[in-house]
mmCIF file of C-alpha atoms and ligand atoms in Angstrom:
data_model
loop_
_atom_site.group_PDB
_atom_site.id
_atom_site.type_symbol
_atom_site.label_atom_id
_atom_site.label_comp_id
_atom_site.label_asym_id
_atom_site.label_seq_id
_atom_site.Cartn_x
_atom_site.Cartn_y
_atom_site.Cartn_z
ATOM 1 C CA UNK A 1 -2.533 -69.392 47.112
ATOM 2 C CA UNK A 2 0.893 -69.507 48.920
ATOM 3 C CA UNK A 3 1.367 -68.855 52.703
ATOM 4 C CA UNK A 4 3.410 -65.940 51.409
ATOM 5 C CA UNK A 5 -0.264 -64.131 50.342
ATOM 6 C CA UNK A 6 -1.809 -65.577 52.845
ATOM 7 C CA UNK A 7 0.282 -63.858 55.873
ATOM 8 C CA UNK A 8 0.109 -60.938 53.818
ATOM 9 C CA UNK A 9 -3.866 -60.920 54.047
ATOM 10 C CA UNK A 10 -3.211 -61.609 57.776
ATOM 11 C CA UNK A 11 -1.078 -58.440 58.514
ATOM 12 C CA UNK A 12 -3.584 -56.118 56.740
ATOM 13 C CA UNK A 13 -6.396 -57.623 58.318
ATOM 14 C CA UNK A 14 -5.508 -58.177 61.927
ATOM 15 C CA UNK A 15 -4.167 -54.854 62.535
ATOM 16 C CA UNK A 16 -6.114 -54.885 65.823
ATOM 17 C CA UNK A 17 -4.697 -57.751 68.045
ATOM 18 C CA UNK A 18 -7.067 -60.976 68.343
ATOM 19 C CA UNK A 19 -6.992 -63.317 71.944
ATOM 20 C CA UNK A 20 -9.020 -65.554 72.782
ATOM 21 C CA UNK A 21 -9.727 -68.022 75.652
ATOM 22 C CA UNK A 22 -10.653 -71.240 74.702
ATOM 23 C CA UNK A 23 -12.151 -73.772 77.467
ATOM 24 C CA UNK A 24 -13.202 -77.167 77.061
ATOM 25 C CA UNK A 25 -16.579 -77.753 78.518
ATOM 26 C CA UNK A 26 -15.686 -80.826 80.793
ATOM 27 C CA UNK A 27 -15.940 -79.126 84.283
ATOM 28 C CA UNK A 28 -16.202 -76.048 85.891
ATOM 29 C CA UNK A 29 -13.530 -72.791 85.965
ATOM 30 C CA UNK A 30 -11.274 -73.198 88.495
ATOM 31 C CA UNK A 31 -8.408 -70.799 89.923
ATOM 32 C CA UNK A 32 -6.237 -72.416 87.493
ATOM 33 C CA UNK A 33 -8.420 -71.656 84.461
ATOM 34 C CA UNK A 34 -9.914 -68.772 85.418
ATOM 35 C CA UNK A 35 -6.425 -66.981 85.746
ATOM 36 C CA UNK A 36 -5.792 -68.233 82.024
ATOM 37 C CA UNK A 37 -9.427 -66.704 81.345
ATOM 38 C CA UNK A 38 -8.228 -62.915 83.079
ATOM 39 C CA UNK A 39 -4.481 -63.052 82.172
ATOM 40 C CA UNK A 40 -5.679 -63.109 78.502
ATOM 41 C CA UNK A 41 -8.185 -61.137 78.887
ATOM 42 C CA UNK A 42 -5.791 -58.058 80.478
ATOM 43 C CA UNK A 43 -2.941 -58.967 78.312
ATOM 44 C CA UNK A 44 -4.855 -58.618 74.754
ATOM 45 C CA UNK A 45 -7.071 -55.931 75.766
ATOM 46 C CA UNK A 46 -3.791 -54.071 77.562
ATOM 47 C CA UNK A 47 -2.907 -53.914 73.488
ATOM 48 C CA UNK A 48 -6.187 -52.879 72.513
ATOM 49 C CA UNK A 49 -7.433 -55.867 70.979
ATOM 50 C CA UNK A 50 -10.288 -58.120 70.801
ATOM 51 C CA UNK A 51 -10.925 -61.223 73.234
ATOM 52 C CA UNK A 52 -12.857 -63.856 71.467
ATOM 53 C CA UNK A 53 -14.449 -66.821 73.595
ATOM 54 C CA UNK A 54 -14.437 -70.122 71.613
ATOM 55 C CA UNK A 55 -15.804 -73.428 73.503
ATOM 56 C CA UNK A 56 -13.782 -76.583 72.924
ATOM 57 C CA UNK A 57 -16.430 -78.909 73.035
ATOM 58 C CA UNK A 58 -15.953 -81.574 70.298
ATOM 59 C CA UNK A 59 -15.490 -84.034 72.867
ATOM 60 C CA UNK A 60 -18.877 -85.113 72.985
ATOM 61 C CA UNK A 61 -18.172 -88.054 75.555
ATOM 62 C CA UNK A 62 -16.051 -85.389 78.350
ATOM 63 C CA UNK A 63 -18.024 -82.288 77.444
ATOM 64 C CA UNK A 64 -21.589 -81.068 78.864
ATOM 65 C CA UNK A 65 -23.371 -78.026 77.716
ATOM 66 C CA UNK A 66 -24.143 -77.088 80.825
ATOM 67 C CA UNK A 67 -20.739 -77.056 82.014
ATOM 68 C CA UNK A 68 -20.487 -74.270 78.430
ATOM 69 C CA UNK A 69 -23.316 -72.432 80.009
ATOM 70 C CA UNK A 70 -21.597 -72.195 83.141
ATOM 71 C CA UNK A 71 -18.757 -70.925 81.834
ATOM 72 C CA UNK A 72 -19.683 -68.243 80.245
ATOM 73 C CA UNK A 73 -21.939 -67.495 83.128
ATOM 74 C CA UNK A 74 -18.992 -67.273 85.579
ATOM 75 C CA UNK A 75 -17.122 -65.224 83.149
ATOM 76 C CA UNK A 76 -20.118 -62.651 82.651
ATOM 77 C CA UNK A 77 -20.071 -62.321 86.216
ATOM 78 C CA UNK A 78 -16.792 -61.179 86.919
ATOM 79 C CA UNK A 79 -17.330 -58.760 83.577
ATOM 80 C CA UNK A 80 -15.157 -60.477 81.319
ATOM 81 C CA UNK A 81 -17.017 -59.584 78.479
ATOM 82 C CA UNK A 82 -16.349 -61.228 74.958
ATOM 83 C CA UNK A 83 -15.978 -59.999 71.616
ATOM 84 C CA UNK A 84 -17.971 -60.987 68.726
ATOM 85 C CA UNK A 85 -20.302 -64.509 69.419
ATOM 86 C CA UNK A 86 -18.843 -67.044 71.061
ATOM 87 C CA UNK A 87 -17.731 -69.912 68.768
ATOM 88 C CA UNK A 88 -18.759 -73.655 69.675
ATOM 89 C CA UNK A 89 -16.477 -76.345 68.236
ATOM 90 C CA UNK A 90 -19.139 -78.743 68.047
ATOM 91 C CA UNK A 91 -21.325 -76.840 65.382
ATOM 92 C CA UNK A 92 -18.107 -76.603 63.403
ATOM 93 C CA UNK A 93 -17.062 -79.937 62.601
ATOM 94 C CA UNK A 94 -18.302 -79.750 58.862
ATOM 95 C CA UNK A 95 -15.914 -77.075 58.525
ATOM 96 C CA UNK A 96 -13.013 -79.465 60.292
ATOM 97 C CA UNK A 97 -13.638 -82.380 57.546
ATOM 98 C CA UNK A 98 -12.993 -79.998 55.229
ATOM 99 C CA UNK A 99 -9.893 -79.355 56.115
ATOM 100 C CA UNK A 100 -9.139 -82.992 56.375
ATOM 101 C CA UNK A 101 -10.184 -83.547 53.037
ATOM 102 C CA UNK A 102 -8.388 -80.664 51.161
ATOM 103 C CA UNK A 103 -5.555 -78.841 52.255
ATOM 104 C CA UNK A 104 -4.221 -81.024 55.155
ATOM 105 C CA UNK A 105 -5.827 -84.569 52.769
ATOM 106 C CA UNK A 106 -1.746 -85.043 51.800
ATOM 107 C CA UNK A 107 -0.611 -85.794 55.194
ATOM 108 C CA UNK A 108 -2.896 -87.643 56.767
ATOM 109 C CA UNK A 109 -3.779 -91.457 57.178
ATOM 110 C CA UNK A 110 -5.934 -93.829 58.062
ATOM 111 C CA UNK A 111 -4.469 -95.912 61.212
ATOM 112 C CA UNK A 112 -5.966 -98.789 62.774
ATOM 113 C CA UNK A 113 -3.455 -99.751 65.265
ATOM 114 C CA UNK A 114 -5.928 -99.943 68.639
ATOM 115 C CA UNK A 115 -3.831 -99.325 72.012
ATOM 116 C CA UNK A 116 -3.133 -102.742 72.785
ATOM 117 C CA UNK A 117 -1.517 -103.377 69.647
ATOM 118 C CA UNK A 118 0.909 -100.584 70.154
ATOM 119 C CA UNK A 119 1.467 -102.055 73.626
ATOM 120 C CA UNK A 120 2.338 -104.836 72.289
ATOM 121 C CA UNK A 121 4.663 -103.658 69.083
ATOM 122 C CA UNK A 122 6.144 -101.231 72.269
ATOM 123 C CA UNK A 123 6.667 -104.115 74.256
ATOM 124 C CA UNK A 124 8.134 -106.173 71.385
ATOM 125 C CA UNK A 125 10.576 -103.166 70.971
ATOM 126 C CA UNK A 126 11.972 -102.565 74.075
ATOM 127 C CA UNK A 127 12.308 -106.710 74.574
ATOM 128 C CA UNK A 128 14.556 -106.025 71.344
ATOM 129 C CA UNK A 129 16.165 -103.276 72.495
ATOM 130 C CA UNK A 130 17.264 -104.490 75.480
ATOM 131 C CA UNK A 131 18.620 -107.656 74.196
ATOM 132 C CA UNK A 132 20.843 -105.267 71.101
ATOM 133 C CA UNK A 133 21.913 -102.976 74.009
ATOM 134 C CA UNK A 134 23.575 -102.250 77.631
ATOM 135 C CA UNK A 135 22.385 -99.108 78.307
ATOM 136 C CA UNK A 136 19.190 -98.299 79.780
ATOM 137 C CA UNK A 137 19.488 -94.114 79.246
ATOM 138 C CA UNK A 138 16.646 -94.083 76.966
ATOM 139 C CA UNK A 139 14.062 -92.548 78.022
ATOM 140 C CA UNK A 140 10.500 -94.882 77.414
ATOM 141 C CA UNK A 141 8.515 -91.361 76.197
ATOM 142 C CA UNK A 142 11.065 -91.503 73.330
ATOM 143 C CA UNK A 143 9.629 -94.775 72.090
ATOM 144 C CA UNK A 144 6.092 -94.676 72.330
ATOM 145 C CA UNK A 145 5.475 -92.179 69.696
ATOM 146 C CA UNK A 146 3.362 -93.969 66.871
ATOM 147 C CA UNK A 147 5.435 -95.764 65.061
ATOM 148 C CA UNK A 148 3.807 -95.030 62.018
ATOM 149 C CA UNK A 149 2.950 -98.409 60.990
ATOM 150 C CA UNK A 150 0.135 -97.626 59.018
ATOM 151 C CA UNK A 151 1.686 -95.140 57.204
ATOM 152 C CA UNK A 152 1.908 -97.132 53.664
ATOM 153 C CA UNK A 153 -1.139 -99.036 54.522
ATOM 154 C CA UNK A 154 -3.567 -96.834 52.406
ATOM 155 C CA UNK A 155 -6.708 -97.558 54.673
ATOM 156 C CA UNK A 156 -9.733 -95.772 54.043
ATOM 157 C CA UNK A 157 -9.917 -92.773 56.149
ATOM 158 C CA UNK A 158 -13.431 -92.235 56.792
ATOM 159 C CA UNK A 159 -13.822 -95.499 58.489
ATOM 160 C CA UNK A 160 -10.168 -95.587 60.690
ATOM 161 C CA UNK A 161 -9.098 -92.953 62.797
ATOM 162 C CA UNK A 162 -6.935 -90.283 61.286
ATOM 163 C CA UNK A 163 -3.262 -89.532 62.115
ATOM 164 C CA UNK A 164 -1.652 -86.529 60.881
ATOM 165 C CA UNK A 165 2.206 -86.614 59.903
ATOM 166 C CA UNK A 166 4.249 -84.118 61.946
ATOM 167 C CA UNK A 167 7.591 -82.686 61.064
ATOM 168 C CA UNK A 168 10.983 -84.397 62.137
ATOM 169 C CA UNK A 169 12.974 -81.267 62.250
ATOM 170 C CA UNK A 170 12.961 -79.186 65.243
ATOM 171 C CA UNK A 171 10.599 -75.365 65.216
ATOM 172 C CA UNK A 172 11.180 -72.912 67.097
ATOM 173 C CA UNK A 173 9.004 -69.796 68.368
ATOM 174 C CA UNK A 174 9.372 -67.818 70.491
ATOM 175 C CA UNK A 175 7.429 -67.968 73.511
ATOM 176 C CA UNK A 176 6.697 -64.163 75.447
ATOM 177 C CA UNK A 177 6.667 -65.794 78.483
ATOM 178 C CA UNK A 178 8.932 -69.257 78.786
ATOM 179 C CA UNK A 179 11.369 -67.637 76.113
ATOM 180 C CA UNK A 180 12.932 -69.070 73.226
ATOM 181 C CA UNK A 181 11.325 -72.547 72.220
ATOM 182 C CA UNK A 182 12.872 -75.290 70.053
ATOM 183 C CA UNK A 183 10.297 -78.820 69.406
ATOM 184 C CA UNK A 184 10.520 -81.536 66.849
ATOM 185 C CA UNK A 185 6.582 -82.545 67.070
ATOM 186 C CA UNK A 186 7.813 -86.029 65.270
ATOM 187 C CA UNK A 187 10.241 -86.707 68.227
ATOM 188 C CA UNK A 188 8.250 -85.113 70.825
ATOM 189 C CA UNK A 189 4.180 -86.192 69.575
ATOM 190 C CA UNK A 190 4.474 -88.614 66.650
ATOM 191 C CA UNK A 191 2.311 -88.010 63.845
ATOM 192 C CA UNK A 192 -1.166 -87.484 66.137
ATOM 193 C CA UNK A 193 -4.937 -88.639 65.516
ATOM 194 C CA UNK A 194 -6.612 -85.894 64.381
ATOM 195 C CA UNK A 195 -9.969 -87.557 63.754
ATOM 196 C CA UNK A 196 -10.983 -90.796 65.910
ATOM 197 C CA UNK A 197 -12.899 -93.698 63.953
ATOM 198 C CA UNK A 198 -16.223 -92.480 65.618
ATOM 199 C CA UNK A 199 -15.979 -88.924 63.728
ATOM 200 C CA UNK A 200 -14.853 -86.935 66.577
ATOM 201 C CA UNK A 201 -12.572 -84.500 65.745
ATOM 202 C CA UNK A 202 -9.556 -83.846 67.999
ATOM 203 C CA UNK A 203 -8.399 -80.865 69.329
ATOM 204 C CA UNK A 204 -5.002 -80.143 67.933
ATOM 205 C CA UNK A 205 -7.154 -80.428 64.985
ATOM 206 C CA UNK A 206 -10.087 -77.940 65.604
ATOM 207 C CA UNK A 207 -7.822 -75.611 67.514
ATOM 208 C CA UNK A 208 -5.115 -75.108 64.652
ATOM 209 C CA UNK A 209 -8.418 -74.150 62.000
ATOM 210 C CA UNK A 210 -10.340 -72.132 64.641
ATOM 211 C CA UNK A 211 -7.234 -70.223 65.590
ATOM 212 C CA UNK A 212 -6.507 -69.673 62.229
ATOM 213 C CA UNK A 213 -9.889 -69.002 60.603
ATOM 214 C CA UNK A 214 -10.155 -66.063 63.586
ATOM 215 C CA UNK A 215 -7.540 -64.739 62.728
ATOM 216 C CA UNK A 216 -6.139 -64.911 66.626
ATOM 217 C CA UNK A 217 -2.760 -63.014 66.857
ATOM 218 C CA UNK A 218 -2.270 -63.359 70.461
ATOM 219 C CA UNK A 219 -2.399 -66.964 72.233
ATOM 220 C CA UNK A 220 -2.174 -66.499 75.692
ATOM 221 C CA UNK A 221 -2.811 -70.484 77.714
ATOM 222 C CA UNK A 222 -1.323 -72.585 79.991
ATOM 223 C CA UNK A 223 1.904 -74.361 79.872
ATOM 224 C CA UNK A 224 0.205 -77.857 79.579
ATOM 225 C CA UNK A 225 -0.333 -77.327 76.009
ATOM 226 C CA UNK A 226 2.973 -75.801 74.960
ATOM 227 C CA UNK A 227 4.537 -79.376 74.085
ATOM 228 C CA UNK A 228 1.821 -79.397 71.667
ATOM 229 C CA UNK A 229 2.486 -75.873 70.211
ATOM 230 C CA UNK A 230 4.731 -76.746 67.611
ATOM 231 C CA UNK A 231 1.889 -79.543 66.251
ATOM 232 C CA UNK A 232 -0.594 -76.294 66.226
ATOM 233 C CA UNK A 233 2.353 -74.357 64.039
ATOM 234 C CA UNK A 234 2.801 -77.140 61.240
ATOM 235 C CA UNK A 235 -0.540 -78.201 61.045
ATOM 236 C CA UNK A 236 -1.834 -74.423 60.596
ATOM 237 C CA UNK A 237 1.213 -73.922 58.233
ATOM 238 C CA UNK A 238 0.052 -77.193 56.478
ATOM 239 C CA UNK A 239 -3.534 -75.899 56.033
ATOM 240 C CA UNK A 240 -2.718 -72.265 55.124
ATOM 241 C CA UNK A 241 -3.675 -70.814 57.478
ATOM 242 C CA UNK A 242 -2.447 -67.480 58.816
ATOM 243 C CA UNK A 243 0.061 -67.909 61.611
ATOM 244 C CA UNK A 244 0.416 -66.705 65.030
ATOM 245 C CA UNK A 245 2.069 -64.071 65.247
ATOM 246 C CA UNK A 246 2.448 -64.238 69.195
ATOM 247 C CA UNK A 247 2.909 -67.382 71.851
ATOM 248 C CA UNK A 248 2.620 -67.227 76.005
ATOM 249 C CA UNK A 249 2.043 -69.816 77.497
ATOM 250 C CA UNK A 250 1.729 -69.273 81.322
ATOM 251 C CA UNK A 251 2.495 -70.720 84.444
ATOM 252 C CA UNK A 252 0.596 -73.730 86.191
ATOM 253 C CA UNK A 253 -1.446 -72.937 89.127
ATOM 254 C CA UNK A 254 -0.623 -75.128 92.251
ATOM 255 C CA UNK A 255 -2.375 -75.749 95.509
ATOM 256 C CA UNK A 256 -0.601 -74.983 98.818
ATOM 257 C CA UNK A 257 0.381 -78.845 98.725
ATOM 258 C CA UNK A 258 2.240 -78.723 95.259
ATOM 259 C CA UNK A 259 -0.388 -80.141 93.123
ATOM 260 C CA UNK A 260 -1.230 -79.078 90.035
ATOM 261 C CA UNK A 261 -5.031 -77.699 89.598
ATOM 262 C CA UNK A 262 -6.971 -79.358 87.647
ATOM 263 C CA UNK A 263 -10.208 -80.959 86.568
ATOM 264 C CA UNK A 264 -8.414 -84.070 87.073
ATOM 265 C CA UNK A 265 -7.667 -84.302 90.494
ATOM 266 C CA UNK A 266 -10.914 -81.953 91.349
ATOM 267 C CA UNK A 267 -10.104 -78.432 91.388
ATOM 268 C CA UNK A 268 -12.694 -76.398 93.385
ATOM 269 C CA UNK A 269 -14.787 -74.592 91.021
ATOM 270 C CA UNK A 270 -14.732 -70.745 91.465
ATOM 271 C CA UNK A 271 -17.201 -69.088 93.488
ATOM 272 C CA UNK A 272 -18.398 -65.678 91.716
ATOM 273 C CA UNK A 273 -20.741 -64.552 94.402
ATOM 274 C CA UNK A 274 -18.165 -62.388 95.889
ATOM 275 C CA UNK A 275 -16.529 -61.810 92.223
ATOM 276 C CA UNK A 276 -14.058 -58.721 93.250
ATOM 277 C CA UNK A 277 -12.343 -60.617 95.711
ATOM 278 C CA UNK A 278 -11.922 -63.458 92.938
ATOM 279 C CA UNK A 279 -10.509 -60.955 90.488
ATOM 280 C CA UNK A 280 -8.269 -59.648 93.425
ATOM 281 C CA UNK A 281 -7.132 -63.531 94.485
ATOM 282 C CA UNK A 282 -6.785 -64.053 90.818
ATOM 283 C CA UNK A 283 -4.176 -60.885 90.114
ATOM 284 C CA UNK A 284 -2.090 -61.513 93.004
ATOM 285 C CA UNK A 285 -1.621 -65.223 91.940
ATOM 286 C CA UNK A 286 -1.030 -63.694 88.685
ATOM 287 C CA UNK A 287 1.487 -61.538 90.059
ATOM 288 C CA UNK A 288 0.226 -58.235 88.976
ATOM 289 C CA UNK A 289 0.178 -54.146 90.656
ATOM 290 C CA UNK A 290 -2.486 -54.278 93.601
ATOM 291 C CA UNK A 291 -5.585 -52.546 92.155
ATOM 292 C CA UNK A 292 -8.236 -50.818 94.324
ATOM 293 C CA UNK A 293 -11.067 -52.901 95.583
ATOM 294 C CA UNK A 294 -14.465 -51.930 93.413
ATOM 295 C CA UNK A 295 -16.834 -53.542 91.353
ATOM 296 C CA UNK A 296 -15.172 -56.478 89.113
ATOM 297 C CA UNK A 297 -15.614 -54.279 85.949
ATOM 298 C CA UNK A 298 -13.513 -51.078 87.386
ATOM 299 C CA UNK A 299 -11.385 -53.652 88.743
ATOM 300 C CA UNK A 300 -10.398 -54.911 85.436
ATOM 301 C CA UNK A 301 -9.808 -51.677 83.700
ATOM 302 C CA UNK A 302 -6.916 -50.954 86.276
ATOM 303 C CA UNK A 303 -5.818 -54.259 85.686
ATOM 304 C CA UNK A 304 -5.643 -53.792 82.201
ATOM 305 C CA UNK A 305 -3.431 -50.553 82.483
ATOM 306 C CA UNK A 306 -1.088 -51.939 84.715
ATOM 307 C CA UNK A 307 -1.112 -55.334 83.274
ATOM 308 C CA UNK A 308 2.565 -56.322 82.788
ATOM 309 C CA UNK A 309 4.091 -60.086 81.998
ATOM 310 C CA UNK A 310 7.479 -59.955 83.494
ATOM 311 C CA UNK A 311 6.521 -61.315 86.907
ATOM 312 C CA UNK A 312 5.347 -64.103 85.200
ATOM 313 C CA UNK A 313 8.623 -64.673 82.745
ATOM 314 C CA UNK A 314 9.865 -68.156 82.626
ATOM 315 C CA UNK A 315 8.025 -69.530 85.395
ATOM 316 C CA UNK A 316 6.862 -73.148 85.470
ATOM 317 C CA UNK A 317 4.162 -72.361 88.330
ATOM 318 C CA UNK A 318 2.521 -70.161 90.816
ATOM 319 C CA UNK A 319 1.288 -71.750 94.204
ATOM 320 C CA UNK A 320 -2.165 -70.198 95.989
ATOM 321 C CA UNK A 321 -1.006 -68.959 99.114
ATOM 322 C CA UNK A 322 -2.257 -71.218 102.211
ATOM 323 C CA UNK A 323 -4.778 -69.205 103.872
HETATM 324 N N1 LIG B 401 -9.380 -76.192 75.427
HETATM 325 C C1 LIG B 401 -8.110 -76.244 76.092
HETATM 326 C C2 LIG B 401 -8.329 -76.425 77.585
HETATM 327 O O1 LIG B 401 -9.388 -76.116 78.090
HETATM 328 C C3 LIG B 401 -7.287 -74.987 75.885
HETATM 329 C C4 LIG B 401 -6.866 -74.847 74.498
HETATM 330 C C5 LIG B 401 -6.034 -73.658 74.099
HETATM 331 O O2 LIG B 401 -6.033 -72.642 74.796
HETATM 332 O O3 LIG B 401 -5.407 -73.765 73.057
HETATM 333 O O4 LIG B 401 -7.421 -76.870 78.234
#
């Protein structure tokens, strides 16, 4: 089947716009990803579409179920209901092998280049580099993409990690938030590990099948993973898989101070005793109309009507007021 029938399928079966909000279980929700939870959840169902919950949890070492359970806990509470049952990556992985071993089994490798070896072929490199050249303008992100060493190697791939080959031409898509976006996923990403020697399954890998095999329309996340977006596009395009039809990635949350939020440097989990005035906090960092103080569920549905994305277009970030 070509992706020509394929996208055809798509368009006749996805008539209804598809969302979704897609968490990795490693911490709590915080502001920051609890505004990516409620801006997709307004946006898609402002179209009249479906919002599908899907937990990113192959990372058995960084994710804890209870940190799923939680989530969709916090989520229930401020009525951000679901469609459909919520999807968890790590019963899927069967499925993700698959794919590794059929449709996507041309472009991928086995790789056993560890981290210090890379260090050292990087350090090598740049030793050479410097000695060929005067100028010091390149930028050291440009060289430590893999440099595909294993490429011709023919190693078996069930017991190396797995690297998937990437483009080198630049794609564009166009993004209904940070506009009009051109990537070469070779320059930008190198050719990526998709599976790690232990099994684990990445998840530029899991994402691009589970986005595709629910037929998700809409992907509505944070900016954090748009230089990543166009490895999602070639990899789903690679697999044929439908594509999507529609990319926003939003804004970064940052404290008073400038910092990013994150689990990394210990966002404050949300607190959904008092979950109107969350939703309220959560729409005025999101920019949106004021809507009338009542219980989280009547809150949404005036969010939903007035939900609107211009505030939001081509901004990098949006800081929590100091309070
Ligand atoms: N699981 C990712 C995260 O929690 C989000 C992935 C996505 O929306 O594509 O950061």
């Amino acid at each position: 089947m070509n992706s020509l029938n394929i996208n055809t399928n798509h368009s006749l079966q996805s008539i209804r716009p598809v969302g979704r909000f897609a968490p990795s279980p490693t911490g709590e929700l915080h502001l920051g990803s609890l505004t990516t939870a409620l801006a997709s959840y307004c946006h898609i169902k402002s179209l009249g579409g479906k919002w599908l919950l899907r937990i990113e949890d192959t990372d058995t070492e960084r994710c804890d179920r209870q940190f799923s359970e939680q989530i969709l806990m916090d989520l229930k509470a401020l009525s951000l209901h679901w469609d459909d049952d919520v999807i968890y990556q790590s019963e899927r992985i069967d499925i993700y092998n698959d794919y590794l071993s059929s449709q996507l089994a041309p472009l991928t490798y086995g790789c056993q280049c560890s981290r210090k070896s890379l260090a050292q072929y990087w350090e090598r490199h740049a030793i050479l580099e410097n000695a060929n050249s005067h100028s010091s303008s390149k930028n050291p992100a440009d060289t430590q993409r893999y440099p595909r060493c294993c490429i011709d190697a023919n190693l078996d791939k069930n017991k190396h990690k797995q690297r998937i080959q990437l483009p080198d031409y630049a794609i564009g898509f166009m993004d209904g938030i940070q506009g009009m976006q051109w990537h070469n996923p070779q320059q930008s990403l190198g050719d990526m590990v998709v599976r790690r020697q232990d099994g684990m399954i990445n998840y530029i890998l899991a994402a691009s099948i589970d986005d595709g095999l629910q037929q998700v329309s809409h992907i509505m996340r944070g900016l954090d993973i748009l230089p990543m977006t166009t490895a999602q596009i070639s990899i789903m395009h690679a697999a044929n898989l439908p594509a999507i039809d529609y990319w926003y990635h939003l804004p970064l949350i940052r404290n008073p101070d400038g910092q990013k939020l994150s689990k990394q440097n210990l966002a404050q989990p949300i607190d959904t005793s008092r979950p109107s005035e969350l939703i309220a906090t959560a729409l005025q960092l999101l920019q949106q109309p004021t809507v009338e103080m009542d219980t989280p569920a009547r809150m949404l549905e005036q969010a939903i009507e007035q939900w609107d994305n211009t505030p939001l277009q081509n901004k990098l970030s949006l800081t929590i007021a100091s309070s």
